[in-house]
Coordinates of C-alpha atoms in Angstrom, one line a residue:
M1 CA 4.6 -9.9 34.1
S2 CA 7.6 -12.1 32.9
A3 CA 10.5 -10.6 31.2
F4 CA 11.3 -12.1 28.0
T5 CA 13.5 -10.7 24.8
L6 CA 12.1 -10.3 21.4
S7 CA 14.1 -11.2 18.1
E8 CA 13.0 -10.2 14.8
P9 CA 11.7 -12.2 12.0
S10 CA 14.8 -13.1 10.0
P11 CA 15.7 -15.4 6.7
D12 CA 16.5 -18.5 8.9
L13 CA 13.6 -18.1 11.4
P14 CA 10.5 -15.9 9.3
L15 CA 8.7 -15.0 13.0
A16 CA 8.7 -12.7 15.7
T17 CA 10.0 -14.6 18.8
I18 CA 9.4 -14.3 21.9
V19 CA 12.1 -16.1 24.5
G20 CA 11.6 -16.7 27.9
G21 CA 13.1 -18.8 31.0
A22 CA 12.1 -22.5 31.2
D23 CA 11.1 -21.8 34.6
V24 CA 8.5 -19.3 34.1
P25 CA 4.9 -20.0 33.2
L26 CA 3.7 -19.2 29.8
D27 CA 1.0 -17.8 31.3
T28 CA 2.8 -15.0 32.9
L29 CA 3.2 -13.3 29.7
D30 CA 1.7 -9.7 29.1
P31 CA -1.1 -10.3 27.1
S32 CA -1.3 -6.4 25.8
Q33 CA 2.7 -7.0 25.0
V34 CA 1.8 -10.2 23.1
G35 CA -1.4 -8.7 21.3
E36 CA 0.7 -5.4 20.6
H37 CA 3.5 -7.7 18.6
L38 CA 0.7 -10.1 17.3
R39 CA -0.8 -6.6 15.6
R40 CA 2.8 -5.6 14.1
Y41 CA 4.2 -9.0 12.7
G42 CA 1.1 -11.4 12.3
A43 CA 2.8 -14.3 13.6
L44 CA 4.7 -15.2 16.5
L45 CA 7.1 -17.7 18.1
V46 CA 7.0 -18.1 21.8
R47 CA 9.5 -20.6 22.9
G48 CA 11.1 -21.1 26.6
F49 CA 8.7 -21.1 28.8
A50 CA 7.1 -23.7 30.9
T51 CA 4.2 -24.8 29.1
E52 CA 1.5 -27.4 29.8
V53 CA -2.2 -27.5 29.3
A54 CA -3.2 -25.4 31.9
S55 CA -0.8 -22.7 31.7
F56 CA -1.7 -22.6 27.4
E57 CA -5.3 -22.6 28.3
R58 CA -4.5 -19.4 31.0
F59 CA -2.6 -17.8 28.3
A60 CA -4.8 -18.1 25.1
R61 CA -7.9 -16.9 27.2
T62 CA -6.0 -13.9 28.7
L63 CA -5.1 -13.3 24.8
C64 CA -8.6 -14.2 23.3
P65 CA -11.2 -14.2 26.0
I66 CA -14.3 -15.8 23.6
S67 CA -13.4 -19.2 22.0
V68 CA -14.6 -20.7 19.2
F69 CA -14.7 -24.9 18.9
N70 CA -13.9 -26.6 16.0
E71 CA -16.3 -29.5 15.3
S72 CA -13.5 -31.3 12.7
P73 CA -13.1 -35.1 13.7
D74 CA -10.0 -36.8 14.7
R75 CA -9.0 -34.1 17.8
E76 CA -9.0 -35.0 21.5
T77 CA -10.5 -32.0 24.1
L78 CA -7.6 -31.3 26.1
S79 CA -9.4 -29.0 28.7
A80 CA -12.6 -29.2 31.1
E81 CA -13.8 -26.1 29.0
T82 CA -13.3 -27.8 25.9
T83 CA -11.2 -24.9 24.6
V84 CA -8.1 -26.7 24.3
Q85 CA -8.1 -29.1 21.8
T86 CA -5.3 -31.0 19.7
V87 CA -4.9 -30.9 16.2
N88 CA -6.1 -33.4 13.7
L89 CA -4.3 -36.6 15.0
G90 CA -4.0 -38.2 11.6
T91 CA -0.6 -38.5 9.7
D92 CA -1.9 -36.9 6.5
P93 CA -0.3 -33.5 5.3
F94 CA -2.5 -30.3 4.8
P95 CA -2.5 -27.4 2.6
L96 CA -2.3 -24.0 3.8
H97 CA -5.0 -22.8 5.3
P98 CA -6.9 -20.0 7.8
E99 CA -8.4 -22.5 10.9
L100 CA -12.1 -22.4 10.2
S101 CA -12.4 -20.5 7.0
R102 CA -15.2 -22.6 5.3
E103 CA -17.5 -21.3 8.3
P104 CA -18.9 -17.6 8.7
W105 CA -17.3 -17.3 12.3
R106 CA -13.6 -17.4 11.4
P107 CA -11.3 -16.9 14.3
D108 CA -9.1 -13.8 14.8
A109 CA -6.1 -16.1 16.3
C110 CA -4.8 -19.4 16.2
L111 CA -2.5 -21.0 19.0
F112 CA -0.8 -23.8 18.9
A113 CA 1.3 -25.5 21.8
C114 CA 3.6 -28.1 21.5
F115 CA 3.7 -30.7 24.0
A116 CA 5.8 -33.6 22.5
A117 CA 7.8 -32.6 19.4
P118 CA 8.5 -36.0 17.2
S119 CA 11.9 -36.8 16.1
S120 CA 11.3 -36.1 12.6
D121 CA 8.8 -34.7 10.1
G122 CA 5.5 -33.3 11.2
E123 CA 6.4 -29.5 10.7
T124 CA 4.0 -26.7 10.9
T125 CA 3.6 -25.1 7.6
V126 CA 3.0 -20.8 8.0
C127 CA 2.4 -18.5 5.3
D128 CA 1.7 -14.8 4.8
G129 CA -0.9 -14.0 2.9
V130 CA -0.4 -10.6 2.1
G131 CA 3.3 -11.9 1.0
I132 CA 1.7 -14.1 -1.5
V133 CA -0.4 -11.0 -3.2
E134 CA 2.3 -9.1 -3.4
R135 CA 4.4 -11.8 -5.6
L136 CA 1.0 -12.3 -7.8
P137 CA 1.7 -10.8 -11.1
A138 CA -0.5 -7.6 -11.0
A139 CA -2.6 -8.2 -14.1
L140 CA -4.1 -11.3 -11.7
V141 CA -4.5 -9.6 -8.7
E142 CA -6.7 -7.0 -10.8
Q143 CA -8.8 -9.9 -12.1
M144 CA -9.3 -11.4 -8.5
K145 CA -9.8 -7.8 -7.0
G146 CA -14.0 -7.4 -6.1
R147 CA -14.5 -11.2 -6.9
R148 CA -16.2 -13.0 -3.9
L149 CA -16.1 -17.0 -2.7
L150 CA -19.9 -18.6 -2.2
Y151 CA -19.4 -21.2 0.3
I152 CA -22.6 -23.5 -0.3
Q153 CA -23.4 -26.9 1.7
A154 CA -26.1 -29.0 2.6
A155 CA -28.0 -27.8 5.7
P156 CA -28.2 -30.9 8.1
P157 CA -31.2 -31.0 10.5
E158 CA -29.2 -30.2 13.7
L159 CA -28.1 -27.1 11.6
L160 CA -31.7 -25.9 10.9
Q161 CA -32.9 -26.2 14.5
H162 CA -29.8 -24.5 15.9
W163 CA -30.6 -21.4 13.7
L164 CA -34.1 -21.6 12.6
G165 CA -35.4 -23.2 15.7
T166 CA -36.9 -26.3 13.3
L167 CA -36.4 -29.0 11.4
T168 CA -38.9 -28.0 9.2
P169 CA -38.6 -24.6 8.2
D170 CA -41.2 -23.1 5.8
D171 CA -40.4 -21.2 2.6
T172 CA -41.3 -17.9 4.5
L173 CA -38.5 -18.7 7.0
L174 CA -35.8 -20.1 4.5
A175 CA -36.1 -16.8 2.7
S176 CA -35.8 -14.5 5.7
P177 CA -34.2 -16.2 8.7
P178 CA -33.5 -14.5 11.8
A179 CA -30.8 -11.6 11.7
S180 CA -28.5 -13.5 14.1
C181 CA -28.2 -16.4 11.5
P182 CA -25.0 -16.1 8.9
Y183 CA -26.5 -18.1 6.5
W184 CA -28.9 -17.8 3.7
F185 CA -31.1 -20.7 2.5
R186 CA -32.8 -22.6 -0.5
R187 CA -34.4 -25.5 -1.4
V188 CA -32.6 -27.9 -4.1
R189 CA -33.9 -31.1 -5.1
G190 CA -35.8 -31.5 -2.2
G191 CA -33.2 -30.6 0.1
I192 CA -31.7 -27.7 1.9
I193 CA -28.3 -26.0 1.4
R194 CA -27.2 -23.2 3.0
G195 CA -24.6 -20.3 2.3
F196 CA -22.6 -17.6 2.8
S197 CA -20.0 -15.0 1.0
R198 CA -16.6 -13.7 1.4
P199 CA -14.1 -12.0 -0.7
L200 CA -11.6 -13.8 -2.6
L201 CA -8.8 -11.1 -1.6
H202 CA -9.5 -9.6 1.7
R203 CA -7.8 -6.8 4.1
P204 CA -6.3 -8.3 7.5
L205 CA -7.3 -7.1 10.9
F206 CA -4.7 -5.0 11.2
D207 CA -2.9 -4.5 7.9
D208 CA -3.7 -2.0 5.0
R209 CA -2.7 -4.4 2.0
I210 CA -4.8 -6.9 0.6
C211 CA -4.2 -10.6 1.3
F212 CA -4.8 -14.2 0.1
G213 CA -6.0 -16.5 2.8
N214 CA -9.7 -18.7 2.3
F215 CA -10.4 -22.3 2.1
V216 CA -10.0 -22.9 -1.6
L217 CA -6.2 -24.8 -1.6
F218 CA -7.6 -27.3 1.7
A219 CA -11.0 -28.1 -0.4
R220 CA -8.9 -28.3 -4.1
D221 CA -5.8 -29.8 -3.0
Y222 CA -6.9 -32.0 0.0
L223 CA -10.7 -32.7 0.0
H224 CA -10.6 -32.5 -4.0
R225 CA -13.8 -30.3 -4.2
P226 CA -13.0 -28.5 -7.6
N227 CA -16.0 -26.0 -6.6
F228 CA -16.3 -25.4 -3.1
P229 CA -15.9 -22.5 -2.5
C230 CA -16.7 -21.4 -5.8
L231 CA -16.6 -17.8 -7.5
D232 CA -19.7 -15.7 -7.2
D233 CA -20.4 -16.6 -11.0
G234 CA -20.9 -20.0 -9.6
Q235 CA -17.6 -20.8 -11.5
P236 CA -14.9 -23.1 -9.8
V237 CA -11.3 -20.9 -9.0
P238 CA -9.5 -21.1 -12.2
E239 CA -6.7 -23.7 -11.6
T240 CA -4.4 -21.0 -13.2
W241 CA -4.9 -18.8 -10.6
L242 CA -4.3 -21.1 -7.9
G243 CA -1.1 -22.3 -9.6
A244 CA 0.1 -18.5 -9.3
I245 CA -1.1 -18.6 -5.6
R246 CA 0.5 -22.0 -5.2
E247 CA 4.1 -20.6 -6.5
A248 CA 3.8 -17.5 -4.9
A249 CA 3.3 -19.4 -1.4
A250 CA 6.1 -22.3 -2.1
T251 CA 8.7 -19.0 -1.9
L252 CA 7.1 -17.8 1.5
T253 CA 5.9 -20.9 3.4
Y254 CA 8.1 -21.5 6.5
A255 CA 8.2 -25.2 8.0
H256 CA 8.1 -24.9 11.9
R257 CA 10.3 -27.9 13.4
W258 CA 8.9 -28.0 16.5
Q259 CA 10.2 -28.2 20.0
P260 CA 8.9 -29.2 23.5
G261 CA 7.2 -26.0 24.8
D262 CA 6.8 -24.0 21.9
V263 CA 3.9 -21.9 21.3
L264 CA 3.1 -20.2 18.0
V265 CA 0.4 -17.5 17.6
L266 CA -1.0 -16.7 14.0
D267 CA -3.5 -13.8 13.1
N268 CA -6.0 -16.0 11.2
S269 CA -7.1 -13.3 9.1
R270 CA -3.3 -12.9 7.1
F271 CA -1.4 -16.0 8.0
M272 CA -2.5 -19.7 7.1
H273 CA -1.2 -22.6 8.1
G274 CA -0.5 -26.2 7.4
R275 CA 1.2 -29.4 8.1
R276 CA 3.9 -31.6 6.3
A277 CA 3.5 -35.8 6.3
I278 CA 3.6 -37.2 9.8
S279 CA 5.6 -40.6 10.0
D280 CA 5.0 -41.4 13.7
P281 CA 1.7 -39.8 15.2
R282 CA 2.8 -41.1 18.4
G283 CA 5.7 -38.8 19.0
R284 CA 3.9 -35.6 18.4
R285 CA 1.5 -34.0 20.4
I286 CA 0.4 -30.5 19.6
A287 CA -2.6 -28.4 21.0
S288 CA -4.8 -25.7 19.6
Y289 CA -6.7 -23.0 20.6
F290 CA -9.2 -20.8 18.3
G291 CA -10.8 -17.3 19.6
Y292 CA -11.4 -13.4 19.2
L293 CA -9.2 -10.7 20.0
P294 CA -10.9 -8.1 21.9
F295 CA -8.9 -5.6 20.4
A296 CA -9.8 -6.6 16.5
P297 CA -11.4 -4.2 14.9
A298 CA -15.2 -4.7 13.7
Q299 CA -15.8 -7.0 10.7
P300 CA -18.7 -5.5 8.3
E301 CA -18.8 -9.2 6.3
E302 CA -20.0 -10.7 9.8
G303 CA -23.1 -8.6 10.2
K304 CA -23.9 -6.6 13.0
D305 CA -23.3 -7.9 16.5
P306 CA -22.1 -11.5 15.8
F307 CA -23.0 -13.2 18.7
W308 CA -19.8 -15.8 18.3
R309 CA -17.9 -12.6 19.7
S310 CA -19.6 -12.2 23.0
R311 CA -20.0 -15.8 24.3
S312 CA -17.7 -18.9 23.4
F313 CA -19.5 -21.0 20.4
T314 CA -19.6 -24.8 19.3
P315 CA -20.9 -25.2 15.9
P316 CA -24.4 -26.7 15.8
T317 CA -22.7 -29.9 13.3
R318 CA -20.1 -32.1 13.3
E319 CA -19.5 -32.4 9.5
R320 CA -16.7 -34.8 8.1
M321 CA -14.7 -32.1 7.1
R322 CA -11.0 -31.8 8.3
A323 CA -10.0 -28.2 8.5

C-alpha cells in the first residue's frame, strides 16, 4: 500500500485530491481507501503517481473488477483485455453527461488517466448533479420529481439477435422478452424499436439527496435530438427546464486542466463530465475505464441480478453515437 496525502476540495480545486510520489506506481494505491473517498466525495483527482496503461488498468480493475466497453466511435483500445480505451479522439466540445447513460447498463464509476497533456485547452469538465438540483428553483424541482425519461431507439438486427436470440422475433417474443433483457420492444412502421426508462431525477449511489444526471444535455446540445430521451408522456423535456439546469450547472462546473499522470475517478451516478474544444488532438492522450463498484448498493431500476454486473460486457451494437 502506497503512502499518499488527501486534500479536501477547495474553491480553486473542487475535487478531493490524492497526491502520491512520482516513483510510486499508481496500482499500489489501496482500492478500499480509494473507494472510501469516492463514496464520501463522489469525485477524486489522483495525482503524482507513476501512471501508464498497465498500472492504470490494474488500478481500475482493483476498484471496479467488472468493466463495460464503450462502443461509441472514434476511440482506440489500449489494453489487451479491451477494458482501457482512449476517450473520443475528435476535437469537439462535449456537454455534460454521465457515461453510457443512454443505455440501461450505466457504469458506477468513470476513470480517466492522462498520458499526454495538451499545452492549452481540451480541459475535461466535471459537475456535481446533486449541486445542480440544490440550485434549481424549488417549484421546478417539484415539477420534475416523479417524472421519468424514455430512451427509445431503433432495434438493429444484431441487437435483436443478442437479446432475443433471433433476427426475426415474432409478436409473442417482442411482448415478453427474456428476463435478462433490459429493453421492451414494439413494432413501429414496419420496424422494431427498443426502449427503457429511468427517473429524470434520481438518488445517486452514495448520497440520499436527489440528483440530475442523464443523457438529456448531450442529446439536446450536441446531437441536436429534441426528443431523445423524452418525458414519460412522450413530450420533449421543456427548454425552460433545461435552461434552468444549464444555468445551475454553469455555476458548478469545474474545468480540469490535465497534467501527465493525472487520474480522475468519478461516481458516474452523481457527477457528470464533458470537455472543452480541442485545438490540437495530437497533444492530448487521455485513457478511460468504465466499470461497476463491488460495494455499490443494488439498483432496482436495473432489475434483478443484471448480468453486466457479474461479467465484463461489450454491447452488441456499434451505433454512431458519441457519448
